[in-house]
Amino acid sequence: MSRPLTTVRAVVWREARSSTIIITVLIAAVIEVGLRSFVASGGAVGMLALQPLVQNPAVAALYGRVANLDTGGVFVVWKMGAFMLLMVAVWSALLATRLTRAHEDDGSWDVLVIGRRDRGSVLRTTTLILALSVVVVAMVSGLVLLAGGQSAAGSAYFALGVLATGWSGAAIGLLAAQFVAPRRSASQAAIAIIIAAFFVRMVADSTVSTEWLRDVTFFGWVEKIGAFQHANPLALVPALVGPMVIAVVVVILQGRRDAGGALWTHPDSAPPQPFLLGSAWTFAWRERSSVWRWWTGGLAIFGGILGYLTHALVSLAQTDPGYVALLKRFGYGAMVTGVGFVALVTAAISVAFTYLVFTWIATVASDEVKGRLDVALATGPRRLTWLASVLASGLLAVVVAAGVTTLSMWLGVRLSGTPMSLSTVFKAIASSLGLVPFIVGVALWLVGRLPRSSFVVGSVFILVAYVVQALGPILKWPNWALACDPFHYIRAVPVQPVDLTGLAWVSVVGAGIGALGLWRYSRRDVVG
Amino acid sequence: MTSPALDIQHLVKDYGTTRAVNDVTLSLEPGEVLGFLGPNGAGKSTTLRLALGLLRPTSGTVTVLGHPAGTDEARARVAYVAGDVSLWPQLTGEDTLTLLASLHGSTDAAYTKELVDRFELDTRKRLRAYSKGNRQKVALIGAFATRAEVLLLDEPTSGLDPLMERVFRECIVDARSRGQAILLSSHMLSEVEHLCNRVAMIRSGKLFTVADVADLQKRVGVEFDVVGEVGDLAGVQGVTHVEELPDGVRVRVVGAPTAFLAALATRNITAVHGREASLEEIFLNYYDESMTA
């Protein structure tokens, strides 16, 4: 018979394993692609022309500050670093709430807390597994850099940065799980903190006078480690010790609250709110309205910040012919104007709109798996009506979110002092919705065919498709491969014309996949 | 001729190579309460989910008042309570009842209020704050309030305290008197015994008996505790089982007990206590038989 704590470790690791493997593979792939991009762009010599761009405050706000792009390692830190670290932080936070709050919500922790094991020991074991999962991701990221010919010290510092970020995200997730219940709320709180920390880092890197803000965010601490640049071991202290301190605080806090409870509790009672409960069509919106507020708020802030950066980037372009030439070489020549910049960034925002629609529809599958739809589908509307109501509300959600983002970005652009009409921003944002019909089809297919894993499969698909679109052209991948990527058909509107033919084909493919999904959904068993 | 409230014919459900429901044929008439008994994993919930149209049968048919299960007409005539109620945690009890009423389309609002009072449910609380028993109450109120012609109840009282179980039984009696048909899957055999006219027993996906409770009791027989110097009763007509007790014997007699009583008249006995078999004993008896068959 296995020892009690060994059993807990095995149970927790089994749950953490899949997502750890997925995130490790993704990070490794992104680093590898980054290193190849560096070589494909002419190495250190080719990067010389990018130097003004790197030093530009607006770009620094987006990507973080680096010194010289003289090695593949620095290029990875600069071009992919912010994206990767954000991804690692969000993953570890979500894993933390899943391994702790979710188990308290469903009562499965009660099964583990028996005999000599108390809640504290289960939490400590869970935290250990969480920390080790991040170690796996960090080690592999360092090894991929090392295998790619980068310096051992730089690779080690980069891995430590990934470790610090993952641990920080996990610590935030664990902390949120102590304060907030249920898991969904804890996850939302943790992600909000992480995104706020990321925005603070952006502000910190945008001007010299705000540099001090780097000390108040873990993204800033990690940046100060300076992998492949000015290695700064001292910056590791807050970056690595901070999460450990939070972990100790979490163990103490857990001992001061009831099992299954949270330190901050919403009132359990509320007056009746029959608003939007009159039909499946209206309830589809009400059920997801809080998620929609988070998405729309986040996109509005992001759009506003990007809009505000327009002036700085355009000014740089207009004073540096070398930079303009470089942008043109990379296919980003449009960025030398305000309209071009907005067009390019909104094309990138298309991934957010796509993901919003996908997750909206995928909740049908998650609700079904949890058994919430049994009564509704057994005695209420038809399955297809239920799905159609969610689809309709999802389309409304993304359109309204796009409208709000349009307005905030336009305000940002105008505040930065760049003349631009609202209709220009509108055209850019509207074109970024071009993949919505396709992703609706993919989501319907996943709900119909893979209800239990639709969320993970769809998320990975969108992420991979976006990475292929972003890096495929730089790596000179064959046209047929790029043409298979749906994001390939999103253009930088209005400086480029909408690819109506391409989007029509992609939409037709989406419609076909969606029809198969609907056919399957209407005929399969309801799971749960 | 009116259609049965629920008509299941040669129902089969396979999951890969596993046959979860095996050639089940069952009928439920309006105004009837049918107990559906079986051990865990016997196929009770699967049968109910097939009857609701949530699962697609491998073969066989299910109709609700003549309409194929899962169709608009069938869904409008059934209400369902699951053993482990899972609904939207952010909604309050009242909001959930409002939603369930909206989705079903027809609900007796006055009866809903009455049920809320009878089940003593605090409807201002959010679902996530409810205990299992209170979540069960929400589902029961939502189902009973529809006044649906067919109620499919899968372990509906799990988590309810004895007082609420009594309220539940009263609701079942009300529903039966209104002509509603009820299929009651339960492990609470005393509850089934109180409420059901007939019982269906299932094991490994296969029905092994469907009969009136009274008939089953007759088949299993009457148990007598006989105090005194009884002697050997093994050969007496109708006696199927004899068990020694400290002060006498326990005897099971199937059929008319005439021969048994005549035999007792010749013995030196001081007391006789007789009682019919409980449903639990019947179930265990039949289950053992089905295992050895």
mmCIF file of N, CA and C in Angstrom, chain A residues 182 184 266-274 277-280 283 286-287 367 370-383 386 522-528, chain B residues 13 15 49 52-57 72 74-76 78-82 86-92 94-96 98-100 102-104 122-126 128-129:
data_model
loop_
_atom_site.group_PDB
_atom_site.id
_atom_site.type_symbol
_atom_site.label_atom_id
_atom_site.label_comp_id
_atom_site.label_asym_id
_atom_site.label_seq_id
_atom_site.Cartn_x
_atom_site.Cartn_y
_atom_site.Cartn_z
ATOM 1 N N PRO A 182 -16.577 30.540 -6.358
ATOM 2 C CA PRO A 182 -16.005 29.263 -6.753
ATOM 3 C C PRO A 182 -14.787 29.435 -7.659
ATOM 4 N N ARG A 184 -14.325 29.497 -10.838
ATOM 5 C CA ARG A 184 -14.390 30.433 -11.956
ATOM 6 C C ARG A 184 -14.056 31.846 -11.486
ATOM 7 N N HIS A 266 -19.128 36.241 -1.244
ATOM 8 C CA HIS A 266 -20.277 36.982 -1.776
ATOM 9 C C HIS A 266 -21.457 36.662 -0.874
ATOM 10 N N PRO A 267 -22.401 37.556 -0.769
ATOM 11 C CA PRO A 267 -23.594 37.180 -0.026
ATOM 12 C C PRO A 267 -24.255 35.974 -0.686
ATOM 13 N N ASP A 268 -24.602 35.000 0.161
ATOM 14 C CA ASP A 268 -25.224 33.794 -0.379
ATOM 15 C C ASP A 268 -26.651 34.043 -0.838
ATOM 16 N N SER A 269 -27.245 35.112 -0.306
ATOM 17 C CA SER A 269 -28.625 35.401 -0.676
ATOM 18 C C SER A 269 -28.674 36.616 -1.591
ATOM 19 N N ALA A 270 -29.677 36.653 -2.407
ATOM 20 C CA ALA A 270 -29.853 37.798 -3.315
ATOM 21 C C ALA A 270 -31.328 37.922 -3.653
ATOM 22 N N PRO A 271 -31.780 39.135 -3.934
ATOM 23 C CA PRO A 271 -33.176 39.261 -4.352
ATOM 24 C C PRO A 271 -33.354 38.613 -5.719
ATOM 25 N N PRO A 272 -34.553 38.153 -6.026
ATOM 26 C CA PRO A 272 -34.760 37.511 -7.327
ATOM 27 C C PRO A 272 -34.497 38.468 -8.477
ATOM 28 N N GLN A 273 -33.865 37.953 -9.496
ATOM 29 C CA GLN A 273 -33.575 38.765 -10.687
ATOM 30 C C GLN A 273 -34.050 37.995 -11.915
ATOM 31 N N PRO A 274 -35.328 38.084 -12.210
ATOM 32 C CA PRO A 274 -35.857 37.297 -13.334
ATOM 33 C C PRO A 274 -35.422 37.816 -14.701
ATOM 34 N N LEU A 277 -34.362 35.603 -17.875
ATOM 35 C CA LEU A 277 -34.579 34.187 -17.588
ATOM 36 C C LEU A 277 -35.794 33.629 -18.335
ATOM 37 N N GLY A 278 -36.326 34.413 -19.245
ATOM 38 C CA GLY A 278 -37.584 34.050 -19.892
ATOM 39 C C GLY A 278 -37.476 33.016 -20.987
ATOM 40 N N SER A 279 -36.295 32.761 -21.475
ATOM 41 C CA SER A 279 -36.147 31.771 -22.549
ATOM 42 C C SER A 279 -34.684 31.370 -22.666
ATOM 43 N N ALA A 280 -34.463 30.309 -23.430
ATOM 44 C CA ALA A 280 -33.082 29.871 -23.667
ATOM 45 C C ALA A 280 -32.281 30.970 -24.354
ATOM 46 N N PHE A 283 -31.385 33.594 -21.722
ATOM 47 C CA PHE A 283 -30.528 33.033 -20.675
ATOM 48 C C PHE A 283 -29.108 32.797 -21.192
ATOM 49 N N ARG A 286 -27.411 35.888 -20.363
ATOM 50 C CA ARG A 286 -27.264 36.134 -18.924
ATOM 51 C C ARG A 286 -26.204 35.228 -18.311
ATOM 52 N N GLU A 287 -26.190 33.970 -18.718
ATOM 53 C CA GLU A 287 -25.237 33.026 -18.138
ATOM 54 C C GLU A 287 -23.799 33.472 -18.370
ATOM 55 N N ASP A 367 -20.949 22.981 -19.912
ATOM 56 C CA ASP A 367 -22.195 22.879 -19.132
ATOM 57 C C ASP A 367 -22.785 21.478 -19.254
ATOM 58 N N LYS A 370 -20.915 18.951 -17.200
ATOM 59 C CA LYS A 370 -21.201 19.098 -15.759
ATOM 60 C C LYS A 370 -22.621 18.650 -15.404
ATOM 61 N N GLY A 371 -23.399 18.295 -16.391
ATOM 62 C CA GLY A 371 -24.752 17.802 -16.122
ATOM 63 C C GLY A 371 -25.781 18.914 -15.983
ATOM 64 N N ARG A 372 -25.393 20.169 -16.223
ATOM 65 C CA ARG A 372 -26.323 21.280 -16.024
ATOM 66 C C ARG A 372 -27.448 21.301 -17.050
ATOM 67 N N LEU A 373 -27.204 20.670 -18.194
ATOM 68 C CA LEU A 373 -28.191 20.768 -19.269
ATOM 69 C C LEU A 373 -29.201 19.622 -19.254
ATOM 70 N N ASP A 374 -29.035 18.669 -18.332
ATOM 71 C CA ASP A 374 -29.906 17.489 -18.356
ATOM 72 C C ASP A 374 -31.388 17.872 -18.309
ATOM 73 N N VAL A 375 -31.748 18.651 -17.287
ATOM 74 C CA VAL A 375 -33.163 19.003 -17.134
ATOM 75 C C VAL A 375 -33.605 19.883 -18.308
ATOM 76 N N ALA A 376 -32.766 20.844 -18.668
ATOM 77 C CA ALA A 376 -33.134 21.767 -19.745
ATOM 78 C C ALA A 376 -33.382 21.023 -21.051
ATOM 79 N N LEU A 377 -32.468 20.107 -21.392
ATOM 80 C CA LEU A 377 -32.594 19.417 -22.676
ATOM 81 C C LEU A 377 -33.622 18.281 -22.634
ATOM 82 N N ALA A 378 -33.907 17.767 -21.433
ATOM 83 C CA ALA A 378 -34.893 16.682 -21.329
ATOM 84 C C ALA A 378 -36.313 17.208 -21.360
ATOM 85 N N THR A 379 -36.520 18.415 -20.857
ATOM 86 C CA THR A 379 -37.897 18.893 -20.715
ATOM 87 C C THR A 379 -38.120 20.265 -21.336
ATOM 88 N N GLY A 380 -37.082 20.872 -21.851
ATOM 89 C CA GLY A 380 -37.222 22.221 -22.376
ATOM 90 C C GLY A 380 -37.026 22.302 -23.874
ATOM 91 N N PRO A 381 -36.243 23.258 -24.314
ATOM 92 C CA PRO A 381 -36.084 23.448 -25.759
ATOM 93 C C PRO A 381 -35.296 22.322 -26.418
ATOM 94 N N ARG A 382 -35.332 22.297 -27.734
ATOM 95 C CA ARG A 382 -34.556 21.307 -28.476
ATOM 96 C C ARG A 382 -33.073 21.578 -28.277
ATOM 97 N N ARG A 383 -32.278 20.542 -28.470
ATOM 98 C CA ARG A 383 -30.819 20.715 -28.372
ATOM 99 C C ARG A 383 -30.324 21.801 -29.313
ATOM 100 N N TRP A 386 -31.068 25.219 -28.151
ATOM 101 C CA TRP A 386 -30.153 25.639 -27.081
ATOM 102 C C TRP A 386 -28.828 26.111 -27.679
ATOM 103 N N SER A 522 -26.759 16.741 -32.850
ATOM 104 C CA SER A 522 -28.186 16.435 -32.768
ATOM 105 C C SER A 522 -28.447 14.940 -32.647
ATOM 106 N N ARG A 523 -27.410 14.126 -32.898
ATOM 107 C CA ARG A 523 -27.626 12.682 -32.881
ATOM 108 C C ARG A 523 -26.910 11.945 -31.768
ATOM 109 N N ARG A 524 -25.975 12.616 -31.131
ATOM 110 C CA ARG A 524 -25.212 11.890 -30.111
ATOM 111 C C ARG A 524 -25.920 11.942 -28.752
ATOM 112 N N ASP A 525 -25.389 11.111 -27.831
ATOM 113 C CA ASP A 525 -25.891 11.129 -26.458
ATOM 114 C C ASP A 525 -25.506 12.436 -25.781
ATOM 115 N N VAL A 526 -26.345 12.876 -24.866
ATOM 116 C CA VAL A 526 -25.964 13.997 -24.012
ATOM 117 C C VAL A 526 -25.041 13.418 -22.944
ATOM 118 N N VAL A 527 -23.834 13.955 -22.848
ATOM 119 C CA VAL A 527 -22.896 13.428 -21.858
ATOM 120 C C VAL A 527 -23.159 14.110 -20.517
ATOM 121 N N GLY A 528 -22.544 13.605 -19.489
ATOM 122 C CA GLY A 528 -22.722 14.242 -18.191
ATOM 123 C C GLY A 528 -23.218 13.260 -17.163
ATOM 124 N N LYS B 13 -29.132 -0.419 -25.099
ATOM 125 C CA LYS B 13 -28.148 0.654 -25.188
ATOM 126 C C LYS B 13 -26.765 0.063 -24.977
ATOM 127 N N TYR B 15 -22.570 0.733 -24.978
ATOM 128 C CA TYR B 15 -21.426 1.654 -24.969
ATOM 129 C C TYR B 15 -20.221 0.831 -25.399
ATOM 130 N N ARG B 49 -32.534 8.058 -18.794
ATOM 131 C CA ARG B 49 -31.991 9.046 -19.744
ATOM 132 C C ARG B 49 -32.390 8.699 -21.182
ATOM 133 N N LEU B 52 -35.844 9.941 -21.567
ATOM 134 C CA LEU B 52 -35.892 11.401 -21.688
ATOM 135 C C LEU B 52 -35.395 11.892 -23.047
ATOM 136 N N GLY B 53 -34.813 10.979 -23.817
ATOM 137 C CA GLY B 53 -34.256 11.389 -25.103
ATOM 138 C C GLY B 53 -32.862 11.976 -24.981
ATOM 139 N N LEU B 54 -32.283 11.905 -23.776
ATOM 140 C CA LEU B 54 -30.919 12.418 -23.619
ATOM 141 C C LEU B 54 -29.910 11.462 -24.232
ATOM 142 N N LEU B 55 -30.237 10.181 -24.191
ATOM 143 C CA LEU B 55 -29.388 9.171 -24.825
ATOM 144 C C LEU B 55 -30.129 8.581 -26.012
ATOM 145 N N ARG B 56 -29.371 8.167 -27.009
ATOM 146 C CA ARG B 56 -29.962 7.550 -28.196
ATOM 147 C C ARG B 56 -29.904 6.031 -28.045
ATOM 148 N N PRO B 57 -31.030 5.345 -28.205
ATOM 149 C CA PRO B 57 -30.993 3.885 -28.035
ATOM 150 C C PRO B 57 -30.234 3.206 -29.171
ATOM 151 N N ASP B 72 -40.475 17.114 -29.451
ATOM 152 C CA ASP B 72 -41.085 18.283 -28.786
ATOM 153 C C ASP B 72 -42.286 17.860 -27.944
ATOM 154 N N ALA B 74 -43.000 14.945 -26.667
ATOM 155 C CA ALA B 74 -42.632 14.144 -25.492
ATOM 156 C C ALA B 74 -42.008 15.030 -24.415
ATOM 157 N N ARG B 75 -41.096 15.915 -24.816
ATOM 158 C CA ARG B 75 -40.417 16.774 -23.828
ATOM 159 C C ARG B 75 -41.418 17.641 -23.080
ATOM 160 N N ALA B 76 -42.455 18.063 -23.787
ATOM 161 C CA ALA B 76 -43.441 18.940 -23.150
ATOM 162 C C ALA B 76 -44.265 18.205 -22.099
ATOM 163 N N VAL B 78 -43.002 15.627 -20.056
ATOM 164 C CA VAL B 78 -42.244 14.979 -18.982
ATOM 165 C C VAL B 78 -41.580 16.021 -18.081
ATOM 166 N N ALA B 79 -41.338 15.578 -16.855
ATOM 167 C CA ALA B 79 -40.488 16.341 -15.938
ATOM 168 C C ALA B 79 -39.480 15.353 -15.377
ATOM 169 N N TYR B 80 -38.336 15.861 -14.960
ATOM 170 C CA TYR B 80 -37.228 14.974 -14.602
ATOM 171 C C TYR B 80 -36.500 15.518 -13.389
ATOM 172 N N VAL B 81 -36.148 14.612 -12.512
ATOM 173 C CA VAL B 81 -35.279 14.974 -11.383
ATOM 174 C C VAL B 81 -34.125 13.978 -11.355
ATOM 175 N N ALA B 82 -32.916 14.505 -11.375
ATOM 176 C CA ALA B 82 -31.737 13.643 -11.326
ATOM 177 C C ALA B 82 -31.344 13.399 -9.875
ATOM 178 N N SER B 86 -27.398 19.158 -10.792
ATOM 179 C CA SER B 86 -26.358 20.112 -11.167
ATOM 180 C C SER B 86 -27.011 21.211 -12.007
ATOM 181 N N LEU B 87 -27.038 22.413 -11.435
ATOM 182 C CA LEU B 87 -27.623 23.542 -12.167
ATOM 183 C C LEU B 87 -26.637 24.701 -12.130
ATOM 184 N N TRP B 88 -27.100 25.896 -12.426
ATOM 185 C CA TRP B 88 -26.177 27.020 -12.520
ATOM 186 C C TRP B 88 -25.936 27.630 -11.136
ATOM 187 N N PRO B 89 -24.696 27.563 -10.632
ATOM 188 C CA PRO B 89 -24.437 27.926 -9.233
ATOM 189 C C PRO B 89 -24.677 29.401 -8.908
ATOM 190 N N GLN B 90 -24.613 30.256 -9.919
ATOM 191 C CA GLN B 90 -24.736 31.685 -9.622
ATOM 192 C C GLN B 90 -26.185 32.132 -9.468
ATOM 193 N N LEU B 91 -27.122 31.293 -9.898
ATOM 194 C CA LEU B 91 -28.539 31.664 -9.808
ATOM 195 C C LEU B 91 -29.074 31.373 -8.410
ATOM 196 N N THR B 92 -30.032 32.172 -7.965
ATOM 197 C CA THR B 92 -30.698 31.875 -6.700
ATOM 198 C C THR B 92 -31.729 30.767 -6.945
ATOM 199 N N GLU B 94 -34.893 30.947 -6.474
ATOM 200 C CA GLU B 94 -36.066 31.485 -7.164
ATOM 201 C C GLU B 94 -35.771 31.703 -8.647
ATOM 202 N N ASP B 95 -34.591 32.237 -8.925
ATOM 203 C CA ASP B 95 -34.221 32.443 -10.330
ATOM 204 C C ASP B 95 -34.179 31.105 -11.079
ATOM 205 N N THR B 96 -33.669 30.080 -10.388
ATOM 206 C CA THR B 96 -33.592 28.761 -11.028
ATOM 207 C C THR B 96 -34.997 28.238 -11.333
ATOM 208 N N THR B 98 -37.633 30.021 -11.804
ATOM 209 C CA THR B 98 -38.152 30.852 -12.906
ATOM 210 C C THR B 98 -37.617 30.338 -14.239
ATOM 211 N N LEU B 99 -36.315 30.050 -14.253
ATOM 212 C CA LEU B 99 -35.693 29.574 -15.496
ATOM 213 C C LEU B 99 -36.281 28.219 -15.915
ATOM 214 N N LEU B 100 -36.367 27.296 -14.954
ATOM 215 C CA LEU B 100 -36.891 25.966 -15.291
ATOM 216 C C LEU B 100 -38.323 26.064 -15.811
ATOM 217 N N SER B 102 -39.626 28.671 -17.336
ATOM 218 C CA SER B 102 -39.566 29.266 -18.680
ATOM 219 C C SER B 102 -39.175 28.224 -19.715
ATOM 220 N N LEU B 103 -38.201 27.389 -19.352
ATOM 221 C CA LEU B 103 -37.710 26.409 -20.325
ATOM 222 C C LEU B 103 -38.769 25.336 -20.601
ATOM 223 N N HIS B 104 -39.483 24.934 -19.548
ATOM 224 C CA HIS B 104 -40.497 23.893 -19.758
ATOM 225 C C HIS B 104 -41.709 24.451 -20.477
ATOM 226 N N ASP B 122 -35.442 28.073 1.137
ATOM 227 C CA ASP B 122 -35.101 29.495 1.106
ATOM 228 C C ASP B 122 -34.657 29.831 -0.322
ATOM 229 N N THR B 123 -35.568 30.388 -1.088
ATOM 230 C CA THR B 123 -35.285 30.586 -2.522
ATOM 231 C C THR B 123 -34.409 31.803 -2.788
ATOM 232 N N ARG B 124 -34.071 32.565 -1.742
ATOM 233 C CA ARG B 124 -33.196 33.721 -1.986
ATOM 234 C C ARG B 124 -31.735 33.297 -2.092
ATOM 235 N N LYS B 125 -31.431 32.099 -1.639
ATOM 236 C CA LYS B 125 -30.028 31.653 -1.664
ATOM 237 C C LYS B 125 -29.594 31.259 -3.071
ATOM 238 N N ARG B 126 -28.310 31.453 -3.319
ATOM 239 C CA ARG B 126 -27.759 31.014 -4.601
ATOM 240 C C ARG B 126 -27.546 29.498 -4.559
ATOM 241 N N ARG B 128 -25.081 27.778 -5.397
ATOM 242 C CA ARG B 128 -23.775 27.339 -4.909
ATOM 243 C C ARG B 128 -23.761 27.266 -3.384
ATOM 244 N N ALA B 129 -24.685 27.976 -2.731
ATOM 245 C CA ALA B 129 -24.725 27.965 -1.264
ATOM 246 C C ALA B 129 -25.640 26.880 -0.717
#
